[in-house]
Amino acid sequence: MLIGVLNRKGGCGKSTTAVHLAYWLSQKKQRVILIDSDGQMSSSQWLTKLGMPSVVIDDPDDLFDQIGKLAEEYDSVVIDSPSVLGEPAKSVLLSVDLALVPIQPSNLDLLAAKDIVRLVHQAQKIRQGAPKAAMFLSRASRGTVLMREAQEALSKTQGFVLLDSVIYQRQAIADAPGQAATVFTMPGEPASSVAKDYDRLFEEAILYGKAK
């Protein structure tokens, strides 16, 4: 499966999601590679520390070509899309099976989400339905009014499904890159709790992505 993780809003957990997804897929015995097309190159640097394959591609034409080529070599390709929603992001959306969009439950993030929604709709129109698109709440605070309002607003987004799974704001997630780890490999109950959240999220996302 080809999965693009996209959002133009910084701090939403895009690269963190991409790295954890790639690791999670590898633990499912998938041959997986991550394409890092974000200028900060944080996901590829992180995966290097984990001893996992990644490649940095930021040219939109190369990105489009390489996604297809790598799909022939690997079971799954995860793309950490650039924060700027330009030509590289379009190349991702014209290639992937599933667009996965993490969104923080804040007013600014909800406003910024309109840009990625528009871009996904354009790709779906060109491709006559593909890619499937899923949003999920990321870095959320449990039980807040803002979280409930964000869920209500995002659930009405045409062309997207809002996943039930939520990734909450946890220190273990912030600590993972510095420890050259993922929450799946970190010790302690806090990391284990987050790992369960990610497991639910990825199971739900993959199931939706594969559904007919």
Tab-separated table of C-alpha atoms in Angstrom:
chain	number	residue	atom	x	y	z
A	1	MET	CA	0.000	0.000	0.000
A	2	LEU	CA	1.130	3.549	-0.770
A	3	ILE	CA	0.390	5.900	2.118
A	4	GLY	CA	1.002	9.644	2.159
A	5	VAL	CA	1.020	11.499	5.477
A	6	LEU	CA	0.126	15.106	4.717
A	7	ASN	CA	-0.592	18.441	6.346
A	8	ARG	CA	0.837	21.905	5.809
A	9	LYS	CA	0.486	22.899	9.475
A	10	GLY	CA	3.688	22.405	11.452
A	11	GLY	CA	3.565	20.667	14.800
A	12	CYS	CA	0.643	18.402	13.929
A	13	GLY	CA	2.671	15.219	14.270
A	14	LYS	CA	3.043	14.501	10.554
A	15	SER	CA	6.618	13.206	10.585
A	16	THR	CA	6.077	11.433	13.904
A	17	THR	CA	3.079	9.651	12.407
A	18	ALA	CA	5.028	8.688	9.281
A	19	VAL	CA	7.936	7.217	11.252
A	20	HIS	CA	5.701	5.279	13.636
A	21	LEU	CA	3.609	3.996	10.727
A	22	ALA	CA	6.700	2.788	8.875
A	23	TYR	CA	7.985	1.051	12.002
A	24	TRP	CA	4.566	-0.470	12.743
A	25	LEU	CA	4.313	-1.858	9.216
A	26	SER	CA	7.797	-3.345	9.494
A	27	GLN	CA	6.686	-5.194	12.625
A	28	LYS	CA	3.844	-6.672	10.561
A	29	LYS	CA	6.514	-8.342	8.403
A	30	GLN	CA	6.019	-5.803	5.641
A	31	ARG	CA	8.905	-4.710	3.454
A	32	VAL	CA	8.537	-0.974	3.958
A	33	ILE	CA	10.426	2.168	2.965
A	34	LEU	CA	9.773	5.786	3.870
A	35	ILE	CA	10.151	8.603	1.359
A	36	ASP	CA	11.048	11.839	3.101
A	37	SER	CA	9.944	14.787	0.972
A	38	ASP	CA	9.835	17.261	3.873
A	39	GLY	CA	12.631	19.827	3.744
A	40	GLN	CA	13.482	19.322	7.413
A	41	MET	CA	14.364	15.666	6.718
A	42	SER	CA	13.496	14.754	10.303
A	43	SER	CA	11.762	11.473	9.475
A	44	SER	CA	14.642	10.097	7.373
A	45	GLN	CA	17.181	11.077	10.043
A	46	TRP	CA	15.045	9.396	12.679
A	47	LEU	CA	14.703	6.208	10.640
A	48	THR	CA	18.448	6.099	10.024
A	49	LYS	CA	18.888	5.884	13.797
A	50	LEU	CA	16.365	3.051	13.835
A	51	GLY	CA	18.256	1.193	11.104
A	52	MET	CA	15.312	1.334	8.720
A	53	PRO	CA	15.329	2.234	5.011
A	54	SER	CA	14.386	5.702	3.832
A	55	VAL	CA	15.138	7.967	0.910
A	56	VAL	CA	15.004	11.761	0.598
A	57	ILE	CA	13.217	13.056	-2.515
A	58	ASP	CA	11.946	16.613	-2.800
A	59	ASP	CA	11.746	17.136	-6.565
A	60	PRO	CA	8.085	16.625	-7.587
A	61	ASP	CA	8.861	14.782	-10.839
A	62	ASP	CA	11.376	12.481	-9.156
A	63	LEU	CA	8.911	11.942	-6.325
A	64	PHE	CA	6.150	10.866	-8.702
A	65	ASP	CA	8.485	8.497	-10.569
A	66	GLN	CA	10.103	6.982	-7.486
A	67	ILE	CA	6.863	6.287	-5.629
A	68	GLY	CA	5.841	3.981	-8.467
A	69	LYS	CA	9.244	2.320	-8.725
A	70	LEU	CA	9.560	1.726	-4.985
A	71	ALA	CA	6.033	0.299	-4.913
A	72	GLU	CA	7.360	-2.545	-7.086
A	73	GLU	CA	10.177	-3.292	-4.615
A	74	TYR	CA	8.384	-2.901	-1.275
A	75	ASP	CA	5.097	-4.066	0.231
A	76	SER	CA	4.399	-0.609	1.615
A	77	VAL	CA	5.694	2.874	0.880
A	78	VAL	CA	5.113	5.653	3.419
A	79	ILE	CA	5.609	9.225	2.219
A	80	ASP	CA	6.287	12.045	4.684
A	81	SER	CA	4.883	14.806	2.507
A	82	PRO	CA	6.258	18.375	2.603
A	83	SER	CA	4.566	20.948	4.814
A	84	VAL	CA	4.266	23.269	1.835
A	85	LEU	CA	1.322	22.095	-0.256
A	86	GLY	CA	2.921	22.627	-3.656
A	87	GLU	CA	3.922	20.345	-6.511
A	88	PRO	CA	5.549	17.646	-4.322
A	89	ALA	CA	2.344	17.244	-2.313
A	90	LYS	CA	0.387	16.987	-5.567
A	91	SER	CA	2.759	14.259	-6.755
A	92	VAL	CA	2.063	12.358	-3.543
A	93	LEU	CA	-1.718	12.653	-3.883
A	94	LEU	CA	-1.603	11.556	-7.515
A	95	SER	CA	0.240	8.381	-6.476
A	96	VAL	CA	-0.919	7.093	-3.098
A	97	ASP	CA	-3.734	4.729	-2.149
A	98	LEU	CA	-4.379	6.474	1.169
A	99	ALA	CA	-3.871	10.071	2.280
A	100	LEU	CA	-3.561	10.197	6.072
A	101	VAL	CA	-3.958	13.661	7.609
A	102	PRO	CA	-3.136	14.354	11.286
A	103	ILE	CA	-4.871	17.454	12.634
A	104	GLN	CA	-4.488	19.167	15.978
A	105	PRO	CA	-7.787	20.230	17.549
A	106	SER	CA	-7.120	23.969	17.432
A	107	ASN	CA	-8.791	26.792	15.556
A	108	LEU	CA	-5.676	27.561	13.507
A	109	ASP	CA	-5.192	23.919	12.563
A	110	LEU	CA	-8.820	23.540	11.526
A	111	LEU	CA	-8.513	26.615	9.306
A	112	ALA	CA	-5.280	25.308	7.774
A	113	ALA	CA	-6.947	21.959	7.068
A	114	LYS	CA	-9.019	23.604	4.336
A	115	ASP	CA	-5.931	23.760	2.106
A	116	ILE	CA	-5.144	20.049	2.293
A	117	VAL	CA	-8.828	19.204	1.868
A	118	ARG	CA	-8.934	21.259	-1.329
A	119	LEU	CA	-5.797	19.578	-2.679
A	120	VAL	CA	-7.128	16.109	-1.903
A	121	HIS	CA	-10.421	16.932	-3.608
A	122	GLN	CA	-8.521	18.019	-6.724
A	123	ALA	CA	-6.588	14.734	-6.792
A	124	GLN	CA	-9.778	12.733	-6.235
A	125	LYS	CA	-11.411	14.519	-9.148
A	126	ILE	CA	-8.445	13.805	-11.440
A	127	ARG	CA	-8.212	10.179	-10.337
A	128	GLN	CA	-11.980	9.651	-10.200
A	129	GLY	CA	-12.112	8.883	-6.489
A	130	ALA	CA	-8.590	8.014	-5.369
A	131	PRO	CA	-6.875	8.446	-3.044
A	132	LYS	CA	-8.935	7.441	-0.058
A	133	ALA	CA	-8.514	10.153	2.547
A	134	ALA	CA	-8.636	9.899	6.324
A	135	MET	CA	-8.195	12.495	9.049
A	136	PHE	CA	-7.455	11.851	12.705
A	137	LEU	CA	-7.003	14.066	15.734
A	138	SER	CA	-3.368	14.368	16.790
A	139	ARG	CA	-1.822	15.896	19.918
A	140	ALA	CA	-5.271	16.182	21.428
A	141	SER	CA	-6.141	16.844	25.072
A	142	ARG	CA	-8.569	14.225	26.302
A	143	GLY	CA	-12.124	15.278	27.115
A	144	THR	CA	-11.833	18.936	26.120
A	145	VAL	CA	-14.571	21.008	24.499
A	146	LEU	CA	-12.131	21.932	21.724
A	147	MET	CA	-11.555	18.272	20.929
A	148	ARG	CA	-15.282	17.560	20.706
A	149	GLU	CA	-15.853	20.626	18.517
A	150	ALA	CA	-12.996	19.586	16.208
A	151	GLN	CA	-14.431	16.074	15.871
A	152	GLU	CA	-17.846	17.489	14.998
A	153	ALA	CA	-16.428	19.897	12.403
A	154	LEU	CA	-14.057	17.399	10.748
A	155	SER	CA	-16.654	14.623	10.583
A	156	LYS	CA	-18.542	16.715	8.011
A	157	THR	CA	-15.587	17.019	5.614
A	158	GLN	CA	-16.588	15.783	2.173
A	159	GLY	CA	-14.303	13.166	0.629
A	160	PHE	CA	-12.710	12.271	3.975
A	161	VAL	CA	-13.431	9.911	6.822
A	162	LEU	CA	-12.630	11.015	10.366
A	163	LEU	CA	-11.050	8.046	12.101
A	164	ASP	CA	-12.275	7.159	15.581
A	165	SER	CA	-8.716	6.697	16.837
A	166	VAL	CA	-7.074	9.690	18.529
A	167	ILE	CA	-3.422	10.370	19.360
A	168	TYR	CA	-3.220	12.361	22.577
A	169	GLN	CA	-0.532	14.781	23.682
A	170	ARG	CA	2.012	12.608	25.515
A	171	GLN	CA	5.589	13.222	26.625
A	172	ALA	CA	6.665	9.786	25.418
A	173	ILE	CA	5.986	10.845	21.820
A	174	ALA	CA	8.144	13.944	22.200
A	175	ASP	CA	10.948	11.902	23.800
A	176	ALA	CA	11.081	9.184	21.124
A	177	PRO	CA	13.284	10.910	18.478
A	178	GLY	CA	15.914	11.938	21.036
A	179	GLN	CA	16.100	8.368	22.276
A	180	ALA	CA	16.430	7.009	18.703
A	181	ALA	CA	13.320	4.990	19.408
A	182	THR	CA	9.602	4.725	18.777
A	183	VAL	CA	6.950	4.408	21.463
A	184	PHE	CA	6.738	0.748	20.428
A	185	THR	CA	10.290	0.167	21.666
A	186	MET	CA	10.448	2.514	24.668
A	187	PRO	CA	10.068	1.042	28.148
A	188	GLY	CA	7.434	2.036	30.679
A	189	GLU	CA	3.665	2.315	30.899
A	190	PRO	CA	3.404	5.834	29.339
A	191	ALA	CA	5.047	4.648	26.111
A	192	SER	CA	3.053	1.411	26.150
A	193	SER	CA	-0.183	3.393	26.407
A	194	VAL	CA	0.739	5.549	23.414
A	195	ALA	CA	1.793	2.454	21.470
A	196	LYS	CA	-1.722	1.058	21.933
A	197	ASP	CA	-3.168	4.324	20.579
A	198	TYR	CA	-0.946	4.145	17.502
A	199	ASP	CA	-1.766	0.474	17.026
A	200	ARG	CA	-5.494	1.258	16.998
A	201	LEU	CA	-4.960	4.205	14.654
A	202	PHE	CA	-2.918	2.280	12.095
A	203	GLU	CA	-5.194	-0.766	12.181
A	204	GLU	CA	-8.179	1.493	11.525
A	205	ALA	CA	-6.422	3.479	8.791
A	206	ILE	CA	-5.138	0.393	6.929
A	207	LEU	CA	-8.545	-1.303	7.167
A	208	TYR	CA	-10.171	1.801	5.670
A	209	GLY	CA	-7.494	2.085	3.002
A	210	LYS	CA	-8.018	-1.521	1.872
A	211	ALA	CA	-11.827	-1.459	1.966
A	212	LYS	CA	-13.574	-1.751	-1.400
